[in-house]
CSV table of C-alpha atoms and ligand atoms in Angstrom, one decimal:
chain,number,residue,atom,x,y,z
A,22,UNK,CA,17.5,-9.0,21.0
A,23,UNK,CA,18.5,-7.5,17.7
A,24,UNK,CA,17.6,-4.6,16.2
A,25,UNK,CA,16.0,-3.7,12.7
A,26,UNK,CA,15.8,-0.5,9.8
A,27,UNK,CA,15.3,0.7,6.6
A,28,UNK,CA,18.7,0.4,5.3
A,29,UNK,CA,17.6,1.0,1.0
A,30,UNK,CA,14.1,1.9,-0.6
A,31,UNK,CA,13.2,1.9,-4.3
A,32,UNK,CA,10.2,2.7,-6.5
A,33,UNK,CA,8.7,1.8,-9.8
A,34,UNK,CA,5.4,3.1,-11.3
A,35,UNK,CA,4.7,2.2,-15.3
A,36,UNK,CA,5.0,5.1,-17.6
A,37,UNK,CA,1.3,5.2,-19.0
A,38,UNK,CA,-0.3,8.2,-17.0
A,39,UNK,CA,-4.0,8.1,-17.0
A,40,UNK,CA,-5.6,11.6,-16.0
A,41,UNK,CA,-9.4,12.4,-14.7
A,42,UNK,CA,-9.8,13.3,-18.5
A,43,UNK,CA,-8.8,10.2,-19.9
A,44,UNK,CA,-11.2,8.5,-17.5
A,45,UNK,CA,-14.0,11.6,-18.1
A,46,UNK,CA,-13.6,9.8,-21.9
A,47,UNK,CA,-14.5,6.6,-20.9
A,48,UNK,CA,-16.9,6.3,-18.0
A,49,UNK,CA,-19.7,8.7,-16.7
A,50,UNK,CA,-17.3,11.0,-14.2
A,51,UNK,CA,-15.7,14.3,-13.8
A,52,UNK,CA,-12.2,15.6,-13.1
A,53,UNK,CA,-14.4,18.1,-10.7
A,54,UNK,CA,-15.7,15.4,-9.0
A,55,UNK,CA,-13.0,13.1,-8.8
A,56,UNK,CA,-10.3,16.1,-7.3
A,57,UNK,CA,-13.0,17.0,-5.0
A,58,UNK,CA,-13.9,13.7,-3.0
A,59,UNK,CA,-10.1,12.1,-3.5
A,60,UNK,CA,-8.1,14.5,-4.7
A,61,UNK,CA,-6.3,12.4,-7.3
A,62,UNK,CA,-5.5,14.0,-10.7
A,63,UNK,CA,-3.7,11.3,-12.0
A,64,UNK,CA,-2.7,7.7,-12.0
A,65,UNK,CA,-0.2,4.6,-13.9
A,66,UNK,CA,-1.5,1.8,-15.1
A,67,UNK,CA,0.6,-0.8,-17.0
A,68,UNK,CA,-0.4,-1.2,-20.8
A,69,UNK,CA,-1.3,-4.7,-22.2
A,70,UNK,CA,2.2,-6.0,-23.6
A,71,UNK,CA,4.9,-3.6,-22.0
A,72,UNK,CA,5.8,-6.6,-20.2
A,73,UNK,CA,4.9,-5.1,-16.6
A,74,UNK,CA,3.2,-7.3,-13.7
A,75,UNK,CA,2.5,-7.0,-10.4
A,76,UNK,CA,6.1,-9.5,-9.6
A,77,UNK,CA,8.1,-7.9,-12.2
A,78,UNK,CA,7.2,-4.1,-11.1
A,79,UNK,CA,8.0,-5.3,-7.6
A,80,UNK,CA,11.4,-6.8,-8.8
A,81,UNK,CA,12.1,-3.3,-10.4
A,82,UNK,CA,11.5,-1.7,-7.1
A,83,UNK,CA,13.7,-4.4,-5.3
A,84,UNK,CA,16.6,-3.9,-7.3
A,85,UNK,CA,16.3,0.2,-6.9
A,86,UNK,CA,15.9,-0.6,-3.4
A,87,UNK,CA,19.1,-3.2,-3.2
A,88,UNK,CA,21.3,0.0,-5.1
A,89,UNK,CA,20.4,2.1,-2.4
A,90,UNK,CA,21.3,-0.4,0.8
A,91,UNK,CA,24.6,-0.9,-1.3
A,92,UNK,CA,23.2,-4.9,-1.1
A,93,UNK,CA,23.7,-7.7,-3.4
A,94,UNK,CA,20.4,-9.6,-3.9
A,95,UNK,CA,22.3,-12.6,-2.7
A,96,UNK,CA,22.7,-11.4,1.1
A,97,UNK,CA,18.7,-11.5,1.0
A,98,UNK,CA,17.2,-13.9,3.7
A,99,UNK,CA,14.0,-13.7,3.0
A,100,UNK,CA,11.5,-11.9,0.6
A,101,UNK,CA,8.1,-10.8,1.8
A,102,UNK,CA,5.4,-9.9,-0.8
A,103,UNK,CA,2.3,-7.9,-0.2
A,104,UNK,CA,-0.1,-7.2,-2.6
A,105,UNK,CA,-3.9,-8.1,-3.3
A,106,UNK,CA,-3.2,-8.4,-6.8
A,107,UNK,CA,-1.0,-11.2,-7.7
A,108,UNK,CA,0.6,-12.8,-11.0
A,109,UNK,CA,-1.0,-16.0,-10.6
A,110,UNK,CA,-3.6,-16.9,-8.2
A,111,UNK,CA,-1.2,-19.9,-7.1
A,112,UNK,CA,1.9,-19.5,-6.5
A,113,UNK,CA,2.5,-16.1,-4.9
A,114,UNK,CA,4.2,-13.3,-6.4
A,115,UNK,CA,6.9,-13.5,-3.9
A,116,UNK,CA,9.1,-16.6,-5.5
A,117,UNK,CA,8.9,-14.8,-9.0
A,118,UNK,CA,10.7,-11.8,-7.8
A,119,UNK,CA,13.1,-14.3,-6.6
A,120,UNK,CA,13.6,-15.7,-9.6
A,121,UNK,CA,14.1,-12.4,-11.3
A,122,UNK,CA,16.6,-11.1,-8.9
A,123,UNK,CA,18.2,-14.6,-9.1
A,124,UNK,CA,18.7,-15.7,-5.6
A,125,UNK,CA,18.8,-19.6,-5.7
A,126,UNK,CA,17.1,-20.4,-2.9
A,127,UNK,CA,15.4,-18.5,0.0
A,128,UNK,CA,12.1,-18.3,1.8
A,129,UNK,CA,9.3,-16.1,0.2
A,130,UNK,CA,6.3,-15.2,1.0
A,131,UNK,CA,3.1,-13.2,0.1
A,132,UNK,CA,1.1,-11.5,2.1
A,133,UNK,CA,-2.7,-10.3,1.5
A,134,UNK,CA,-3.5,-7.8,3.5
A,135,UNK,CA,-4.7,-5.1,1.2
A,136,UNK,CA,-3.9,-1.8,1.8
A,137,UNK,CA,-2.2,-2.7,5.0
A,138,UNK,CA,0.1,-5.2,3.4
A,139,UNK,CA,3.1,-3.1,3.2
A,140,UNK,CA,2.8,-2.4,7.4
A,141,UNK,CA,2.0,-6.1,8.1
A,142,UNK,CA,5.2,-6.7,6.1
A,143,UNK,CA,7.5,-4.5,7.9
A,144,UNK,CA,6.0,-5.6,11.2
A,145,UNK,CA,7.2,-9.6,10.0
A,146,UNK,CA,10.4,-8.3,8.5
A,147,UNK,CA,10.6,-6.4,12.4
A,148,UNK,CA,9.8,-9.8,14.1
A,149,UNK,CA,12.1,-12.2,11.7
A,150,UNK,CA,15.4,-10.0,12.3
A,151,UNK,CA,14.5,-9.5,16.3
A,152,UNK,CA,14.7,-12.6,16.4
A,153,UNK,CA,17.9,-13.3,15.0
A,154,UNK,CA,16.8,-15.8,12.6
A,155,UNK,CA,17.1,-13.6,9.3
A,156,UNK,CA,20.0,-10.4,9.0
A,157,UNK,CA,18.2,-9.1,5.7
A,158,UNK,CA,14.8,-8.8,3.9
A,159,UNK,CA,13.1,-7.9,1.1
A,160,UNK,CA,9.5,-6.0,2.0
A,161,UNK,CA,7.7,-5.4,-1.4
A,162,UNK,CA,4.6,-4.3,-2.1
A,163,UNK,CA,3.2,-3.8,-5.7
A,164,UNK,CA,0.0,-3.8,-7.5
A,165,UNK,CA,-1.9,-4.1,-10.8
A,166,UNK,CA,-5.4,-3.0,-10.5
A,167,UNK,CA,-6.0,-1.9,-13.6
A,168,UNK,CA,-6.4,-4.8,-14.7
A,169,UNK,CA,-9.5,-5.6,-12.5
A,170,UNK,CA,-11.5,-2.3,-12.9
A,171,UNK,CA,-15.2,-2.3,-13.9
A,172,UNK,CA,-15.1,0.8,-16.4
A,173,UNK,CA,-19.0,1.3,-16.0
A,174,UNK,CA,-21.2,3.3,-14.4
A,175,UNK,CA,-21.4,1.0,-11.7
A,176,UNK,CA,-17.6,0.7,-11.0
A,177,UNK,CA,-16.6,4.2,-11.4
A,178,UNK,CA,-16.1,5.2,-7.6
A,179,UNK,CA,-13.2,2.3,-7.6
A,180,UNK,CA,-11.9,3.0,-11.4
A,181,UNK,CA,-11.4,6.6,-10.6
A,182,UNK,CA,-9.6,5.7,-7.3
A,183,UNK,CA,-7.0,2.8,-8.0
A,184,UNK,CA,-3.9,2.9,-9.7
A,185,UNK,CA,-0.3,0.3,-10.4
A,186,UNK,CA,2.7,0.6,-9.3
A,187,UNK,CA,5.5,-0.7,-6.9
A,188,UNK,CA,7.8,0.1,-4.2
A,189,UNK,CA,9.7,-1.9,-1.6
A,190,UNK,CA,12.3,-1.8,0.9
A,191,UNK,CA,15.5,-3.9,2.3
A,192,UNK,CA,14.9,-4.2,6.4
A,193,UNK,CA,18.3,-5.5,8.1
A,194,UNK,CA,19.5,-5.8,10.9
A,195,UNK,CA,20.6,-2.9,12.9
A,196,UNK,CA,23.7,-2.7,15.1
A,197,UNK,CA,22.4,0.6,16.5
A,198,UNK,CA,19.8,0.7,19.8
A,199,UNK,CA,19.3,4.7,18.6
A,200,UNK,CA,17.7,4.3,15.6
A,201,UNK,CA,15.4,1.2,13.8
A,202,UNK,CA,11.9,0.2,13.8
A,203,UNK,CA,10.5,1.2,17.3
A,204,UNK,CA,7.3,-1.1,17.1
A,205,UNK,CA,4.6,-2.2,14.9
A,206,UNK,CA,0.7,-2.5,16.0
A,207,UNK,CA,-1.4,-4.6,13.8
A,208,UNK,CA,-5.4,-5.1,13.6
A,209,UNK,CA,-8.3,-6.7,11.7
A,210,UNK,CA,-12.2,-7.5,12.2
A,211,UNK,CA,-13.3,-9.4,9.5
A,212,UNK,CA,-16.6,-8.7,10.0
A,213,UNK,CA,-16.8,-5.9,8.0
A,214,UNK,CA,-14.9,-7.9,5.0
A,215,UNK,CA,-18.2,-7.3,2.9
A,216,UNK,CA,-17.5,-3.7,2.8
A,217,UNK,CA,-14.1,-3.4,0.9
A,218,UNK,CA,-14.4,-7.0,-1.3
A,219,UNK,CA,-13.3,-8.9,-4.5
A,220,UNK,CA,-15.2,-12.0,-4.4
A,221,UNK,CA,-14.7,-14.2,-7.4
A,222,UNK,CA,-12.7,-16.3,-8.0
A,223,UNK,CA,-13.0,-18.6,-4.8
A,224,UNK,CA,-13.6,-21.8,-3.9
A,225,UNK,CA,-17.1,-21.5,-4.8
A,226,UNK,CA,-16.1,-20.2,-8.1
A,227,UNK,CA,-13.3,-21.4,-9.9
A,228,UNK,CA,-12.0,-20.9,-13.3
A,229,UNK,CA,-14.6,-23.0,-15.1
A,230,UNK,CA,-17.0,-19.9,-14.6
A,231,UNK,CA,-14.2,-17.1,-14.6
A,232,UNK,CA,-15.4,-15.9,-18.2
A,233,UNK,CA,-18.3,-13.8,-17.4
A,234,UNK,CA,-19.0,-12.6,-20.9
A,235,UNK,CA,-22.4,-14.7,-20.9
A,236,UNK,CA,-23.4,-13.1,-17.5
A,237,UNK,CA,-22.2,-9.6,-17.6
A,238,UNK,CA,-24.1,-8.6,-14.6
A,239,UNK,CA,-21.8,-10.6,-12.7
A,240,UNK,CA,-19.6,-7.8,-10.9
A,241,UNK,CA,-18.3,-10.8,-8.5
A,242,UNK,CA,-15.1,-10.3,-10.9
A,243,UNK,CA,-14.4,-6.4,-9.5
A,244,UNK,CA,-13.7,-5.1,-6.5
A,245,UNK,CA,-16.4,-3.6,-4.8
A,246,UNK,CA,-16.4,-1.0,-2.1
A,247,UNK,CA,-18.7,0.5,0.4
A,248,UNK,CA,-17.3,3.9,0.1
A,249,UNK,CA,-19.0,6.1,3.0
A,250,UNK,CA,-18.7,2.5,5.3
A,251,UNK,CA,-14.7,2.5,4.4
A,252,UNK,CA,-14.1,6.2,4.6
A,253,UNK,CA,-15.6,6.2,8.5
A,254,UNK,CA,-13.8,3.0,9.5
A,255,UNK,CA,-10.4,4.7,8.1
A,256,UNK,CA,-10.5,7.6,9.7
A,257,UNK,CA,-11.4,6.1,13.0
A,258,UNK,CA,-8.8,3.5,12.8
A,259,UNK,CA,-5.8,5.3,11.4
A,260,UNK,CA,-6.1,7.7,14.6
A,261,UNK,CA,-6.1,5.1,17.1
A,262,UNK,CA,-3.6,2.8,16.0
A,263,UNK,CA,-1.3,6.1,15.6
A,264,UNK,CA,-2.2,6.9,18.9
A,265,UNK,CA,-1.5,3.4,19.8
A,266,UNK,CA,1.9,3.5,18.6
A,267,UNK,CA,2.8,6.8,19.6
A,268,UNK,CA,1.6,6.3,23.4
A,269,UNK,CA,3.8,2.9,23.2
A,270,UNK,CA,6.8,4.5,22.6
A,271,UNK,CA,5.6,7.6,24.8
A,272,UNK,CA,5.4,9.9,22.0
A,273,UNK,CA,3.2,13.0,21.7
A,274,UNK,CA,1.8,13.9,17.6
A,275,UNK,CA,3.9,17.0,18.3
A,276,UNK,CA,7.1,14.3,18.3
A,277,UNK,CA,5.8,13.0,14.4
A,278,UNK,CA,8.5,14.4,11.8
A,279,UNK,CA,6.5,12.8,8.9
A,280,UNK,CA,3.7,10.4,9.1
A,281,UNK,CA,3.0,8.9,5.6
A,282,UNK,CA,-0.6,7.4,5.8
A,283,UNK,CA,-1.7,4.6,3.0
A,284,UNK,CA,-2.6,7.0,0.4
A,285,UNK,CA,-6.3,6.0,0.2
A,286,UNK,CA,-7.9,9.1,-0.3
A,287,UNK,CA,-6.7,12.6,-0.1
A,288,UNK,CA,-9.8,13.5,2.0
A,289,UNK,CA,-9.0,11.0,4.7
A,290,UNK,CA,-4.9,12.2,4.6
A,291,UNK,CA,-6.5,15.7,5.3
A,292,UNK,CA,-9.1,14.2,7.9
A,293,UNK,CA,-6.4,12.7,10.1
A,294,UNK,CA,-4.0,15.4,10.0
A,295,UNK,CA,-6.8,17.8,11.8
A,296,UNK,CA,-7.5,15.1,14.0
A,297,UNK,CA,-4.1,14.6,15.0
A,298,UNK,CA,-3.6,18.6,14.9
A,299,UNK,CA,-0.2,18.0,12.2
A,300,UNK,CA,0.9,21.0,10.1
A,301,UNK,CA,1.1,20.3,6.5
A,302,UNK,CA,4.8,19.2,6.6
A,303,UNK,CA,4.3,16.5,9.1
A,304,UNK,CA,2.2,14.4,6.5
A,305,UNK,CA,3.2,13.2,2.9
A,306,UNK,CA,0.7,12.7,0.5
A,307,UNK,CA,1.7,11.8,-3.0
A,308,UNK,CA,-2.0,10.4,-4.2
A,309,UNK,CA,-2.3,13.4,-6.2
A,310,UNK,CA,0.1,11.6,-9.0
A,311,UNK,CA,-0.4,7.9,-8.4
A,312,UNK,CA,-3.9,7.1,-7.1
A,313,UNK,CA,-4.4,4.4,-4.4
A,314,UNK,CA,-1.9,1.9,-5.1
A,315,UNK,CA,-2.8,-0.2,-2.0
A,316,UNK,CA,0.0,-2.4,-0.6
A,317,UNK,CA,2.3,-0.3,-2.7
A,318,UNK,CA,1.2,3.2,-1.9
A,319,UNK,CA,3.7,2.9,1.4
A,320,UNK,CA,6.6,2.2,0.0
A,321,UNK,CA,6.5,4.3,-3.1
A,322,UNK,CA,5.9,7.5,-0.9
A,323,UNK,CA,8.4,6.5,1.5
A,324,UNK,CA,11.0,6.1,-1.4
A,325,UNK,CA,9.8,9.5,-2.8
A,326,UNK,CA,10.0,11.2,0.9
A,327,UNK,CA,13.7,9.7,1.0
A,328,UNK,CA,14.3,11.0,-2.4
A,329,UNK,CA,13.4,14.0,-1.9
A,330,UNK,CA,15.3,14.5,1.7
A,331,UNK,CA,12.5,14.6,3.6
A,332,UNK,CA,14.4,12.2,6.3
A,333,UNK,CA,16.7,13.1,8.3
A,334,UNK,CA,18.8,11.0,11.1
A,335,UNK,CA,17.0,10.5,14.3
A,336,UNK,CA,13.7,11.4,12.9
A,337,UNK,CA,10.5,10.1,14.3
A,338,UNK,CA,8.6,8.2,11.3
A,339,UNK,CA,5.4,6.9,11.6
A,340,UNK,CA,3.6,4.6,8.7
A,341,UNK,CA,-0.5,3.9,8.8
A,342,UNK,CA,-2.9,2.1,6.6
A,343,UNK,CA,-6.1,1.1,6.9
A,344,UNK,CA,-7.7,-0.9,4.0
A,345,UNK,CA,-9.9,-4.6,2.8
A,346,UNK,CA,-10.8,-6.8,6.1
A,347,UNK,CA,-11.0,-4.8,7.1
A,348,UNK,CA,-7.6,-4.6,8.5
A,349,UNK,CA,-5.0,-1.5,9.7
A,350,UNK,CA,-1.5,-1.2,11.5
A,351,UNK,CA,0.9,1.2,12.0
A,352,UNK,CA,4.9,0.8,12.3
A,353,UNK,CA,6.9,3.4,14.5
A,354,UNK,CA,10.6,4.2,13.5
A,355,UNK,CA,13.4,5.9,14.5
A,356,UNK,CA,15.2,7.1,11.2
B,413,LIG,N1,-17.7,10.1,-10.7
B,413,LIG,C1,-18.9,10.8,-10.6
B,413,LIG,N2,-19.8,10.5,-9.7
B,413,LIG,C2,-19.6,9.4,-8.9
B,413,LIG,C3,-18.4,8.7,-9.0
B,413,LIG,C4,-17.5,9.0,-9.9
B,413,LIG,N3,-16.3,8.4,-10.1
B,413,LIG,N4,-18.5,7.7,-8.0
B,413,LIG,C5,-19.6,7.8,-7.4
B,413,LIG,N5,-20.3,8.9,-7.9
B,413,LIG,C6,-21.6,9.4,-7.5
B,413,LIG,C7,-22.5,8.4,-6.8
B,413,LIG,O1,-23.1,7.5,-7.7
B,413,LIG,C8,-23.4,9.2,-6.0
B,413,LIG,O2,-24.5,9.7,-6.9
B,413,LIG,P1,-26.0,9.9,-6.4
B,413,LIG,O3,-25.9,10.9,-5.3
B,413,LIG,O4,-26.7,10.3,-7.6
B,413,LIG,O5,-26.4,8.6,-5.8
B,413,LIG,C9,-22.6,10.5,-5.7
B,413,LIG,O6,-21.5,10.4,-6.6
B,413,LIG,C10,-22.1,10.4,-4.3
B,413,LIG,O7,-21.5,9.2,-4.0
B,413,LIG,P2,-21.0,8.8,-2.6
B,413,LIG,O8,-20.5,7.3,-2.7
B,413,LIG,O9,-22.0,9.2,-1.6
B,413,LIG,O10,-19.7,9.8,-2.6
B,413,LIG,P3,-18.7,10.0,-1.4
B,413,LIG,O11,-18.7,11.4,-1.0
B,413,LIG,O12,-18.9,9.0,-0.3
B,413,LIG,O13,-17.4,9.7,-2.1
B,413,LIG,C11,-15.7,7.9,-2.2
B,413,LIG,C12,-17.1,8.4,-2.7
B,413,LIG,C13,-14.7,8.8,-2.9
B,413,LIG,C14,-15.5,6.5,-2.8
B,413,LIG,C15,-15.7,8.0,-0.7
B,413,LIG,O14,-16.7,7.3,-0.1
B,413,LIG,C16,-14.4,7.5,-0.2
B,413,LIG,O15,-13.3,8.0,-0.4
B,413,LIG,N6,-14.5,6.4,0.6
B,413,LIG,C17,-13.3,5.8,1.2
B,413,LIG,C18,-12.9,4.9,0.2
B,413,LIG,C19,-11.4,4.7,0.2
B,413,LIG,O16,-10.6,5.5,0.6
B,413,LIG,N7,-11.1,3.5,-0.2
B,413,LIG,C20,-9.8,3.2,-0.3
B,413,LIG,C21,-9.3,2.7,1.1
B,413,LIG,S1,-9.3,1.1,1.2
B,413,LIG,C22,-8.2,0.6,0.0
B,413,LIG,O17,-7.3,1.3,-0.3
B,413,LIG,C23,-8.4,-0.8,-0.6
């Protein structure tokens, strides 16, 4: 059985920075309040017309990413494209970026997992290449939320908390057994998919009625969260299915060189890191700058870990998310 790893990571957020004043200016919230319960001071979002989406941010990523594996975007097998937010309802964002990158022809595919995406990803870019059916994929996972945001009252614990941005990296095959993706451990219970939600539109409600302007109470149209539900389930889940991983590859939390959680929330970062008794340099947060980017917080703080030499050869890596499903996973790797 082959092998896989992280041979090239890249990153792309839009140049608009939107702080807790900005939003202060535009919906009833505080930059106190905002730092205290997520600790985010500031996010991206695209502007109208600068000609970013949630495909061609993740292409910009995927190049960066192809530049550092030293990879031509023709040797790709096989591009894999999380994100909640997509281009086009139908088709998935996937088959743009490989237009963009111009490879003629080659499987892509999206995958809507949330804030998990980006470890569901890796964990099918894991399977594909031990396999030996594919030698090297693209695992992208990139988001416009701004788009979506109810900038009222009523929205304002999810405007303050989402931001847009991209990251993605090339997963190949590894001719090494000492180093690669140790394992990958994947969950959902869709019972709780009312707590973390976008409803609309769906097969119930299809285009004909997207225009709410006649029925603005309509908040079908924005995500909604159950905050205090999501925060509990997070920080429940993102322990065990470290644990999970960890006692798989019969690893102690003393063993972690850097665990890089789904940047969700600062609170629940800090949460799990006294939980798993880490010191401060054992977890990377970078939600401070970017927000919650969902299925492209991962990547972009792994790229920005990598960037800044955070990883070393041989180190013990662990990835975690927890987000809409609800659904979680964490991926185990040997750097
Ligand atoms: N600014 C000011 N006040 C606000 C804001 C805001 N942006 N949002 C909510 N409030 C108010 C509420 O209306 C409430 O007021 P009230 O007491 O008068 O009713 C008060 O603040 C407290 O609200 P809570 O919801 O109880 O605040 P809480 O401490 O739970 O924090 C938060 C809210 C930050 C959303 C928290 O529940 C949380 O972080 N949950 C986890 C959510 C998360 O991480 N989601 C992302 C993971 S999943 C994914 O990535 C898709």
């Amino acid at each position: 059985m082959y092998n896989s790893k992280i041979v090239g990571l890249g990153k792309y957020l839009p140049d608009n920075i939107v702080t807790n004043k900005d939003l202060e200016n535009k919906i009833d919230t505080s930059n106190e309040w905002i730092v205290e319960r997520t600790g985010i001071k500031e996010r991206r979002h695209i502007v109208k017309g600068d000609g970013n989406t949630t495909a061609s941010m993740g292409a910009k990523a995927a190049k960066i990413a192809l530049e550092n594996a030293n990879m031509s975007a023709y040797e790709i097998d096989l591009i894999l494209f999380a994100t909640l937010s997509p281009d086009y309802y139908m088709p998935g964002s996937g088959v743009f970026v490989q237009n963009i990158l111009n490879i003629p022809t080659c499987p892509a595919m999206d995958i809507r997992n949330a804030c998990s995406g980006f470890v569901y990803g890796v964990a099918t870019a894991d399977q594909f290449i031990k396999t030996g059916m594919y030698k090297n994929i693209l695992v992208i996972g990139s988001e416009t939320q701004s788009g979506a945001i109810d900038m009222t009252t009523r929205g304002r614990d999810i405007a303050v908390i989402f931001g847009d941005g991209a990251g993605a990296a090339v997963v190949s095959r590894n001719e090494s057994k000492e180093s690669g993706i140790l394992s990958s451990h994947l969950h959902s219970q869709g019972e709780h998919v009312d707590s973390l939600v976008m409803k609309a539109p769906n097969t119930n409600k299809w285009v004909t009625e997207i225009v709410n302007e006649n029925n603005p109470e309509d908040s079908s149209y924005y995500p909604y969260m159950n905050g205090k539900m999501v925060f509990k389930n997070a920080v429940l889940r993102f322990e065990e299915v470290i644990n999970e991983g960890l006692i798989y590859n019969n690893l102690q939390t003393e063993d972690i060189d850097l665990l890089i959680p789904h940047q969700a929330n600062l609170r629940i970062s800090q949460f799990i890191q006294r939980k798993l008794n880490l010191r401060d340099d054992q977890v990377y947060n970078n939600i401070m700058r970017y927000g919650n980017t969902t299925a492209a917080s991962i990547p972009i703080a792994l790229t920005e870990a990598w960037e800044e030499g955070r990883l070393s050869e041989g180190n013990i890596l662990v990835l975690a998310a927890f987000g809409a499903g609800f659904s979680w996973g964490s991926t185990i790797i040997k750097w």
